[in-house]
PDB file of C-alpha atoms and ligand atoms in Angstrom:
ATOM      1  CA  MET A1240      -0.002   0.008   0.019  1.00 42.00           C
ATOM      2  CA  TYR A1241       2.816   2.383   0.745  1.00 45.00           C
ATOM      3  CA  SER A1242       4.365   2.073  -2.794  1.00 43.00           C
ATOM      4  CA  GLU A1243       1.507   3.998  -4.140  1.00 52.00           C
ATOM      5  CA  VAL A1244       2.480   7.096  -2.368  1.00 81.00           C
ATOM      6  CA  ILE A1245       6.274   6.775  -2.248  1.00 91.00           C
ATOM      7  CA  ASN A1246       7.948   8.365  -5.422  1.00 92.00           C
ATOM      8  CA  LEU A1247      10.420   6.025  -6.878  1.00 97.00           C
ATOM      9  CA  LYS A1248      13.242   7.565  -8.774  1.00 98.00           C
ATOM     10  CA  THR A1249      14.826   6.206 -11.999  1.00 97.00           C
ATOM     11  CA  PRO A1250      18.592   5.666 -12.111  1.00 97.00           C
ATOM     12  CA  GLU A1251      18.731   8.712 -14.363  1.00 98.00           C
ATOM     13  CA  GLN A1252      16.855  10.890 -11.753  1.00 98.00           C
ATOM     14  CA  LEU A1253      19.175   9.560  -9.060  1.00 98.00           C
ATOM     15  CA  ASP A1254      22.200  10.905 -10.965  1.00 98.00           C
ATOM     16  CA  GLN A1255      20.349  14.231 -11.074  1.00 98.00           C
ATOM     17  CA  MET A1256      19.763  14.033  -7.352  1.00 98.00           C
ATOM     18  CA  ALA A1257      23.410  13.232  -6.885  1.00 98.00           C
ATOM     19  CA  ALA A1258      24.339  16.358  -8.814  1.00 98.00           C
ATOM     20  CA  SER A1259      22.238  18.290  -6.266  1.00 98.00           C
ATOM     21  CA  GLY A1260      23.980  16.437  -3.425  1.00 98.00           C
ATOM     22  CA  GLN A1261      27.422  17.384  -4.705  1.00 97.00           C
ATOM     23  CA  VAL A1262      26.562  21.012  -4.553  1.00 98.00           C
ATOM     24  CA  HIS A1263      25.066  20.263  -1.028  1.00 98.00           C
ATOM     25  CA  ALA A1264      28.405  18.666   0.161  1.00 96.00           C
ATOM     26  CA  GLY A1265      30.367  21.620  -1.252  1.00 96.00           C
ATOM     27  CA  ALA A1266      28.067  24.032   0.646  1.00 97.00           C
ATOM     28  CA  MET A1267      28.526  21.972   3.863  1.00 97.00           C
ATOM     29  CA  GLN A1268      32.314  22.339   3.476  1.00 95.00           C
ATOM     30  CA  VAL A1269      31.854  26.140   3.156  1.00 96.00           C
ATOM     31  CA  ALA A1270      29.722  26.168   6.200  1.00 97.00           C
ATOM     32  CA  VAL A1271      32.080  24.187   8.431  1.00 96.00           C
ATOM     33  CA  GLU A1272      35.008  26.431   7.229  1.00 95.00           C
ATOM     34  CA  THR A1273      33.012  29.566   8.001  1.00 96.00           C
ATOM     35  CA  ALA A1274      31.759  28.402  11.309  1.00 96.00           C
ATOM     36  CA  ARG A1275      34.845  29.415  13.276  1.00 96.00           C
ATOM     37  CA  PRO A1276      34.898  31.100  16.875  1.00 96.00           C
ATOM     38  CA  GLY A1277      34.028  34.753  16.345  1.00 97.00           C
ATOM     39  CA  ALA A1278      31.792  34.297  13.277  1.00 97.00           C
ATOM     40  CA  THR A1279      28.166  35.050  13.510  1.00 98.00           C
ATOM     41  CA  THR A1280      25.592  32.489  12.423  1.00 98.00           C
ATOM     42  CA  LYS A1281      24.364  34.994   9.736  1.00 98.00           C
ATOM     43  CA  GLU A1282      27.840  35.031   8.329  1.00 98.00           C
ATOM     44  CA  VAL A1283      27.714  31.320   7.816  1.00 98.00           C
ATOM     45  CA  ASP A1284      24.403  31.473   6.296  1.00 98.00           C
ATOM     46  CA  THR A1285      25.605  34.116   3.701  1.00 98.00           C
ATOM     47  CA  ALA A1286      28.600  32.292   2.713  1.00 98.00           C
ATOM     48  CA  VAL A1287      26.539  29.171   2.100  1.00 98.00           C
ATOM     49  CA  GLU A1288      23.792  30.882   0.102  1.00 98.00           C
ATOM     50  CA  LYS A1289      26.473  32.493  -2.058  1.00 98.00           C
ATOM     51  CA  PHE A1290      28.082  29.107  -2.768  1.00 98.00           C
ATOM     52  CA  ILE A1291      24.758  27.371  -3.611  1.00 98.00           C
ATOM     53  CA  ARG A1292      23.709  30.085  -5.881  1.00 98.00           C
ATOM     54  CA  GLU A1293      27.106  30.288  -7.548  1.00 98.00           C
ATOM     55  CA  ASN A1294      26.789  26.616  -8.443  1.00 98.00           C
ATOM     56  CA  GLY A1295      23.383  27.073  -9.904  1.00 98.00           C
ATOM     57  CA  GLY A1296      21.245  25.913  -6.936  1.00 98.00           C
ATOM     58  CA  ILE A1297      18.759  27.421  -4.699  1.00 98.00           C
ATOM     59  CA  PRO A1298      18.799  27.203  -0.905  1.00 98.00           C
ATOM     60  CA  THR A1299      15.773  25.072  -0.296  1.00 98.00           C
ATOM     61  CA  PHE A1300      14.982  26.287   3.327  1.00 97.00           C
ATOM     62  CA  LYS A1301      14.848  29.972   2.398  1.00 97.00           C
ATOM     63  CA  GLY A1302      11.176  31.037   2.568  1.00 96.00           C
ATOM     64  CA  PHE A1303      10.042  27.438   3.355  1.00 95.00           C
ATOM     65  CA  ARG A1304       6.884  28.137   5.452  1.00 94.00           C
ATOM     66  CA  GLY A1305       8.339  31.593   5.955  1.00 95.00           C
ATOM     67  CA  PHE A1306      11.789  30.536   7.295  1.00 96.00           C
ATOM     68  CA  PRO A1307      14.081  33.636   7.001  1.00 96.00           C
ATOM     69  CA  GLY A1308      17.428  31.822   6.574  1.00 98.00           C
ATOM     70  CA  SER A1309      19.283  29.897   3.799  1.00 97.00           C
ATOM     71  CA  ILE A1310      20.374  27.287   6.453  1.00 98.00           C
ATOM     72  CA  CYS A1311      19.315  26.158   9.921  1.00 97.00           C
ATOM     73  CA  ILE A1312      22.122  26.712  12.497  1.00 97.00           C
ATOM     74  CA  SER A1313      21.617  25.309  15.932  1.00 96.00           C
ATOM     75  CA  ASN A1314      24.027  25.305  18.958  1.00 95.00           C
ATOM     76  CA  ASN A1315      24.375  23.283  22.221  1.00 94.00           C
ATOM     77  CA  ASP A1316      20.824  22.576  23.663  1.00 94.00           C
ATOM     78  CA  MET A1317      19.217  23.751  20.396  1.00 94.00           C
ATOM     79  CA  VAL A1318      18.345  20.739  18.393  1.00 94.00           C
ATOM     80  CA  VAL A1319      17.305  22.048  14.962  1.00 96.00           C
ATOM     81  CA  HIS A1320      15.719  24.976  12.957  1.00 96.00           C
ATOM     82  CA  GLY A1321      17.836  27.686  14.437  1.00 95.00           C
ATOM     83  CA  ILE A1322      17.499  30.904  12.614  1.00 97.00           C
ATOM     84  CA  PRO A1323      20.869  32.516  11.494  1.00 97.00           C
ATOM     85  CA  GLY A1324      21.442  35.935  13.111  1.00 97.00           C
ATOM     86  CA  PRO A1325      23.949  37.982  14.934  1.00 97.00           C
ATOM     87  CA  GLU A1326      24.798  35.338  17.579  1.00 96.00           C
ATOM     88  CA  VAL A1327      28.640  34.917  17.742  1.00 97.00           C
ATOM     89  CA  LEU A1328      29.972  31.354  17.797  1.00 97.00           C
ATOM     90  CA  GLU A1329      32.255  30.356  20.605  1.00 96.00           C
ATOM     91  CA  ALA A1330      35.026  27.673  20.758  1.00 96.00           C
ATOM     92  CA  GLY A1331      33.512  24.650  22.272  1.00 94.00           C
ATOM     93  CA  ASP A1332      29.975  25.118  20.936  1.00 95.00           C
ATOM     94  CA  THR A1333      28.442  21.992  19.460  1.00 96.00           C
ATOM     95  CA  LEU A1334      27.027  23.374  16.376  1.00 97.00           C
ATOM     96  CA  CYS A1335      24.523  21.738  13.971  1.00 97.00           C
ATOM     97  CA  ILE A1336      24.454  23.011  10.415  1.00 97.00           C
ATOM     98  CA  ASP A1337      21.450  21.787   8.243  1.00 98.00           C
ATOM     99  CA  ILE A1338      21.370  22.611   4.652  1.00 98.00           C
ATOM    100  CA  GLY A1339      18.913  22.018   1.840  1.00 98.00           C
ATOM    101  CA  VAL A1340      19.809  22.530  -1.897  1.00 98.00           C
ATOM    102  CA  THR A1341      17.566  22.550  -4.859  1.00 98.00           C
ATOM    103  CA  LEU A1342      19.293  21.943  -8.173  1.00 98.00           C
ATOM    104  CA  GLY A1343      17.475  21.212 -11.465  1.00 98.00           C
ATOM    105  CA  GLY A1344      14.408  20.658  -9.437  1.00 98.00           C
ATOM    106  CA  TRP A1345      15.786  18.042  -7.166  1.00 98.00           C
ATOM    107  CA  VAL A1346      16.122  18.559  -3.304  1.00 98.00           C
ATOM    108  CA  SER A1347      19.109  17.305  -1.265  1.00 98.00           C
ATOM    109  CA  ASP A1348      19.057  17.580   2.445  1.00 98.00           C
ATOM    110  CA  GLY A1349      21.708  16.979   5.060  1.00 98.00           C
ATOM    111  CA  ALA A1350      23.217  18.086   8.336  1.00 97.00           C
ATOM    112  CA  VAL A1351      26.167  17.733  10.409  1.00 97.00           C
ATOM    113  CA  THR A1352      27.083  18.691  13.969  1.00 96.00           C
ATOM    114  CA  ILE A1353      30.653  20.039  14.616  1.00 95.00           C
ATOM    115  CA  PRO A1354      32.741  21.119  17.695  1.00 95.00           C
ATOM    116  CA  VAL A1355      33.379  24.779  16.901  1.00 95.00           C
ATOM    117  CA  GLY A1356      37.082  25.605  16.903  1.00 94.00           C
ATOM    118  CA  GLY A1357      37.738  21.991  17.293  1.00 91.00           C
ATOM    119  CA  GLU A1358      37.189  22.187  21.053  1.00 91.00           C
ATOM    120  CA  SER A1359      34.924  19.748  22.834  1.00 92.00           C
ATOM    121  CA  ASN A1360      34.439  17.701  25.922  1.00 93.00           C
ATOM    122  CA  ALA A1361      33.943  14.041  26.570  1.00 95.00           C
ATOM    123  CA  VAL A1362      30.164  14.112  26.589  1.00 95.00           C
ATOM    124  CA  ALA A1363      30.063  16.244  23.485  1.00 96.00           C
ATOM    125  CA  ASP A1364      32.501  14.150  21.688  1.00 95.00           C
ATOM    126  CA  SER A1365      30.692  10.970  22.463  1.00 96.00           C
ATOM    127  CA  LEU A1366      27.202  12.480  21.573  1.00 97.00           C
ATOM    128  CA  MET A1367      28.413  13.563  18.264  1.00 96.00           C
ATOM    129  CA  GLU A1368      30.342  10.525  17.384  1.00 95.00           C
ATOM    130  CA  THR A1369      27.309   8.341  18.468  1.00 97.00           C
ATOM    131  CA  THR A1370      24.842  10.292  16.519  1.00 97.00           C
ATOM    132  CA  LYS A1371      27.100  10.140  13.306  1.00 96.00           C
ATOM    133  CA  GLN A1372      27.619   6.433  13.854  1.00 96.00           C
ATOM    134  CA  SER A1373      23.930   5.842  14.114  1.00 98.00           C
ATOM    135  CA  LEU A1374      23.443   7.583  10.813  1.00 98.00           C
ATOM    136  CA  PHE A1375      25.894   5.174   9.297  1.00 97.00           C
ATOM    137  CA  ASP A1376      24.254   2.248  10.903  1.00 98.00           C
ATOM    138  CA  ALA A1377      20.991   3.353   9.418  1.00 98.00           C
ATOM    139  CA  VAL A1378      22.552   3.776   5.861  1.00 98.00           C
ATOM    140  CA  ASP A1379      23.670   0.310   6.120  1.00 98.00           C
ATOM    141  CA  GLN A1380      20.165  -0.951   6.469  1.00 98.00           C
ATOM    142  CA  CYS A1381      19.016   0.884   3.218  1.00 98.00           C
ATOM    143  CA  ARG A1382      18.895  -2.342   1.219  1.00 98.00           C
ATOM    144  CA  VAL A1383      16.207  -3.670  -1.122  1.00 98.00           C
ATOM    145  CA  GLY A1384      13.928  -5.961   0.856  1.00 96.00           C
ATOM    146  CA  ASN A1385      14.664  -4.444   4.205  1.00 98.00           C
ATOM    147  CA  HIS A1386      11.993  -2.468   5.929  1.00 98.00           C
ATOM    148  CA  LEU A1387      11.987   1.182   7.277  1.00 97.00           C
ATOM    149  CA  GLY A1388      11.746  -0.238  10.791  1.00 98.00           C
ATOM    150  CA  ASP A1389      15.199  -1.762  10.217  1.00 98.00           C
ATOM    151  CA  VAL A1390      16.470   1.810   9.466  1.00 98.00           C
ATOM    152  CA  GLY A1391      14.846   3.382  12.540  1.00 98.00           C
ATOM    153  CA  HIS A1392      15.927   0.501  14.754  1.00 98.00           C
ATOM    154  CA  ALA A1393      19.590   0.873  13.727  1.00 98.00           C
ATOM    155  CA  VAL A1394      19.550   4.496  14.997  1.00 98.00           C
ATOM    156  CA  GLU A1395      17.764   3.572  18.243  1.00 98.00           C
ATOM    157  CA  LYS A1396      20.003   0.781  19.048  1.00 98.00           C
ATOM    158  CA  ARG A1397      23.267   2.688  18.702  1.00 98.00           C
ATOM    159  CA  VAL A1398      21.918   5.791  20.448  1.00 98.00           C
ATOM    160  CA  GLU A1399      20.347   4.068  23.432  1.00 98.00           C
ATOM    161  CA  GLY A1400      23.340   1.653  23.795  1.00 98.00           C
ATOM    162  CA  ALA A1401      25.381   4.792  24.409  1.00 98.00           C
ATOM    163  CA  GLY A1402      22.978   6.084  27.125  1.00 98.00           C
ATOM    164  CA  PHE A1403      21.643   8.910  24.928  1.00 98.00           C
ATOM    165  CA  SER A1404      18.014   9.670  23.877  1.00 98.00           C
ATOM    166  CA  VAL A1405      16.440   9.542  20.400  1.00 98.00           C
ATOM    167  CA  ILE A1406      14.082  12.441  19.935  1.00 97.00           C
ATOM    168  CA  ARG A1407      10.753  11.038  18.821  1.00 97.00           C
ATOM    169  CA  GLU A1408       8.749  14.051  17.890  1.00 96.00           C
ATOM    170  CA  LEU A1409      11.220  14.962  14.916  1.00 96.00           C
ATOM    171  CA  ILE A1410      11.782  12.459  12.109  1.00 97.00           C
ATOM    172  CA  GLY A1411      13.288  11.993   8.667  1.00 98.00           C
ATOM    173  CA  HIS A1412      11.363  11.850   5.426  1.00 97.00           C
ATOM    174  CA  GLY A1413      11.355  10.920   1.843  1.00 97.00           C
ATOM    175  CA  VAL A1414      12.833  13.497  -0.542  1.00 97.00           C
ATOM    176  CA  GLY A1415      12.839  14.226  -4.280  1.00 97.00           C
ATOM    177  CA  ARG A1416      11.122  16.971  -6.151  1.00 97.00           C
ATOM    178  CA  GLN A1417       9.773  18.077  -2.748  1.00 95.00           C
ATOM    179  CA  MET A1418      11.884  18.397   0.449  1.00 96.00           C
ATOM    180  CA  HIS A1419       9.147  16.456   2.412  1.00 95.00           C
ATOM    181  CA  GLU A1420       7.708  13.379   0.619  1.00 95.00           C
ATOM    182  CA  GLU A1421       6.594  10.017   1.768  1.00 95.00           C
ATOM    183  CA  PRO A1422       7.621   7.976   3.589  1.00 96.00           C
ATOM    184  CA  GLN A1423       8.089   9.338   7.092  1.00 96.00           C
ATOM    185  CA  VAL A1424      11.378   8.128   8.584  1.00 97.00           C
ATOM    186  CA  PRO A1425      11.461   7.915  12.306  1.00 97.00           C
ATOM    187  CA  ASN A1426      14.714   7.230  14.300  1.00 98.00           C
ATOM    188  CA  TYR A1427      13.172   4.266  16.067  1.00 98.00           C
ATOM    189  CA  GLY A1428      11.407   1.197  14.880  1.00 97.00           C
ATOM    190  CA  VAL A1429      10.785  -2.498  15.165  1.00 98.00           C
ATOM    191  CA  PRO A1430      13.020  -4.659  12.727  1.00 98.00           C
ATOM    192  CA  GLY A1431      11.014  -5.956   9.795  1.00 97.00           C
ATOM    193  CA  SER A1432       8.086  -3.410  10.272  1.00 97.00           C
ATOM    194  CA  GLY A1433       7.005  -0.635   7.998  1.00 95.00           C
ATOM    195  CA  PRO A1434       7.271   0.005   4.382  1.00 95.00           C
ATOM    196  CA  GLU A1435       9.478  -2.400   2.387  1.00 96.00           C
ATOM    197  CA  LEU A1436      12.498  -0.661   0.883  1.00 97.00           C
ATOM    198  CA  GLN A1437      12.552  -0.640  -2.898  1.00 97.00           C
ATOM    199  CA  ALA A1438      15.146   0.363  -5.490  1.00 98.00           C
ATOM    200  CA  GLY A1439      14.611   4.012  -6.355  1.00 98.00           C
ATOM    201  CA  MET A1440      13.413   5.204  -2.939  1.00 98.00           C
ATOM    202  CA  VAL A1441      15.233   8.227  -1.509  1.00 98.00           C
ATOM    203  CA  ILE A1442      14.998   9.127   1.951  1.00 98.00           C
ATOM    204  CA  ALA A1443      16.562  11.817   4.376  1.00 98.00           C
ATOM    205  CA  ILE A1444      17.647  10.066   7.395  1.00 98.00           C
ATOM    206  CA  GLU A1445      18.346  12.370  10.290  1.00 98.00           C
ATOM    207  CA  PRO A1446      18.919  11.092  13.868  1.00 98.00           C
ATOM    208  CA  MET A1447      18.297  13.992  16.336  1.00 97.00           C
ATOM    209  CA  VAL A1448      19.695  12.962  19.695  1.00 98.00           C
ATOM    210  CA  ASN A1449      19.702  14.446  23.203  1.00 97.00           C
ATOM    211  CA  ALA A1450      22.410  13.755  25.685  1.00 97.00           C
ATOM    212  CA  GLY A1451      19.744  13.737  28.350  1.00 97.00           C
ATOM    213  CA  LYS A1452      16.032  12.983  28.128  1.00 97.00           C
ATOM    214  CA  PRO A1453      14.246  12.956  24.735  1.00 97.00           C
ATOM    215  CA  GLU A1454      11.683  15.698  25.280  1.00 97.00           C
ATOM    216  CA  ILE A1455      11.876  18.920  23.340  1.00 97.00           C
ATOM    217  CA  PHE A1456      10.203  22.359  23.096  1.00 97.00           C
ATOM    218  CA  VAL A1457       9.773  25.005  20.471  1.00 96.00           C
ATOM    219  CA  GLY A1458      11.246  28.501  21.394  1.00 96.00           C
ATOM    220  CA  ASP A1459       9.601  32.022  21.259  1.00 96.00           C
ATOM    221  CA  ASP A1460      10.607  32.480  17.584  1.00 95.00           C
ATOM    222  CA  ASN A1461       8.436  29.430  16.658  1.00 95.00           C
ATOM    223  CA  TRP A1462      11.219  27.725  14.882  1.00 95.00           C
ATOM    224  CA  SER A1463      14.102  26.938  17.171  1.00 96.00           C
ATOM    225  CA  VAL A1464      13.802  23.482  18.926  1.00 95.00           C
ATOM    226  CA  TYR A1465      15.470  22.844  22.275  1.00 96.00           C
ATOM    227  CA  SER A1466      16.055  19.998  24.481  1.00 97.00           C
ATOM    228  CA  ALA A1467      13.580  20.352  27.352  1.00 96.00           C
ATOM    229  CA  ASP A1468      16.161  19.525  29.947  1.00 97.00           C
ATOM    230  CA  GLY A1469      18.801  21.816  28.566  1.00 97.00           C
ATOM    231  CA  SER A1470      21.089  18.960  27.530  1.00 97.00           C
ATOM    232  CA  LEU A1471      23.403  18.927  24.649  1.00 97.00           C
ATOM    233  CA  THR A1472      22.075  17.741  21.285  1.00 97.00           C
ATOM    234  CA  ALA A1473      23.390  16.471  17.897  1.00 97.00           C
ATOM    235  CA  HIS A1474      22.013  15.998  14.504  1.00 97.00           C
ATOM    236  CA  PHE A1475      23.426  14.294  11.395  1.00 97.00           C
ATOM    237  CA  GLU A1476      21.667  13.707   8.143  1.00 98.00           C
ATOM    238  CA  PHE A1477      22.205  12.219   4.746  1.00 98.00           C
ATOM    239  CA  THR A1478      19.906  11.975   1.699  1.00 98.00           C
ATOM    240  CA  VAL A1479      20.180   8.292   0.756  1.00 98.00           C
ATOM    241  CA  ALA A1480      18.947   6.293  -2.317  1.00 98.00           C
ATOM    242  CA  ILE A1481      18.041   2.711  -2.057  1.00 98.00           C
ATOM    243  CA  THR A1482      19.528   0.989  -5.135  1.00 98.00           C
ATOM    244  CA  GLU A1483      19.824  -2.625  -6.356  1.00 97.00           C
ATOM    245  CA  ASP A1484      23.563  -2.197  -5.566  1.00 97.00           C
ATOM    246  CA  GLY A1485      23.024  -1.032  -1.983  1.00 98.00           C
ATOM    247  CA  PRO A1486      22.708   2.395  -0.272  1.00 98.00           C
ATOM    248  CA  ARG A1487      23.868   5.333  -2.192  1.00 98.00           C
ATOM    249  CA  ILE A1488      24.608   8.502  -0.224  1.00 98.00           C
ATOM    250  CA  LEU A1489      23.626  11.487  -2.295  1.00 98.00           C
ATOM    251  CA  THR A1490      24.970  14.179   0.044  1.00 97.00           C
ATOM    252  CA  PRO A1491      28.548  13.015   0.587  1.00 95.00           C
ATOM    253  CA  TRP A1492      29.763  15.603   3.186  1.00 92.00           C
ATOM    254  CA  HIS A1493      31.801  12.933   4.875  1.00 89.00           C
ATOM    255  CA  ASP A1494      34.006  12.929   1.695  1.00 83.00           C
ATOM    256  CA  LEU A1495      34.756  16.594   2.087  1.00 78.00           C
ATOM    257  CA  ILE A1496      34.883  17.568   5.810  1.00 76.00           C
ATOM    258  CA  ASP A1497      38.006  16.552   7.659  1.00 70.00           C
ATOM    259  CA  VAL A1498      36.327  16.765  11.084  1.00 68.00           C
ATOM    260  CA  TRP A1499      33.898  13.875  10.071  1.00 62.00           C
ATOM    261  CA  ARG A1500      35.973  12.040   7.355  1.00 53.00           C
TER     262      ARG A1500
HETATM  263 MG1   MG B1633      15.606  16.790   6.641  1.00 61.56          MG
END
């Protein structure tokens, strides 16, 4: 029943999405290089938008439901959807950078969390590394014949095994011509449950993890999402295609960014 609403992409369309994803990865590299101590979050936003447009793309998030920025930039206890502005980055911040690129009508979506200035502490390091690893665990489940529940379960298992919490109110999604398509992609699940994965499905997998309890709330700007207990958070995201040859990461920031290579 799900196959009627999940848009499957042809191999040619996947190549077009990969071209969008290459611009995305380049934009992420620009973001990470700009997000140094002393920079404002708006400066990161401006540099990324410039790069995307110079490469023929459009920043997908800009104007989405009225969102004012080109990127979402969220630090420390802020999980996602932070609005770029005058806030100055400090060494030791854990900073989530989330970017959407539309190129040739195809959307790519991805995120990383970095230690600003390369400075961190043991909890932040473990949180970021665990969240990133949970994303790679999930990607490894993106095989024809597996189910979405296998993908979510892989995230949940890694995160909870490390003593952290999967946020349940925010989830990943199908992606293609639209930023948000079917299916919904939770970061938890029962193995073997949910839609069966088919060649041509493209999903944005995005574990969002709190160091403390899983609850969240939305701030006064109606965008920024925070951990309810004020604990540190991390978020990593790939746009991934399911193919007959296995998972294909379409937003390969891990090839370009030293900190997470
Ligand atoms: Mg997303």
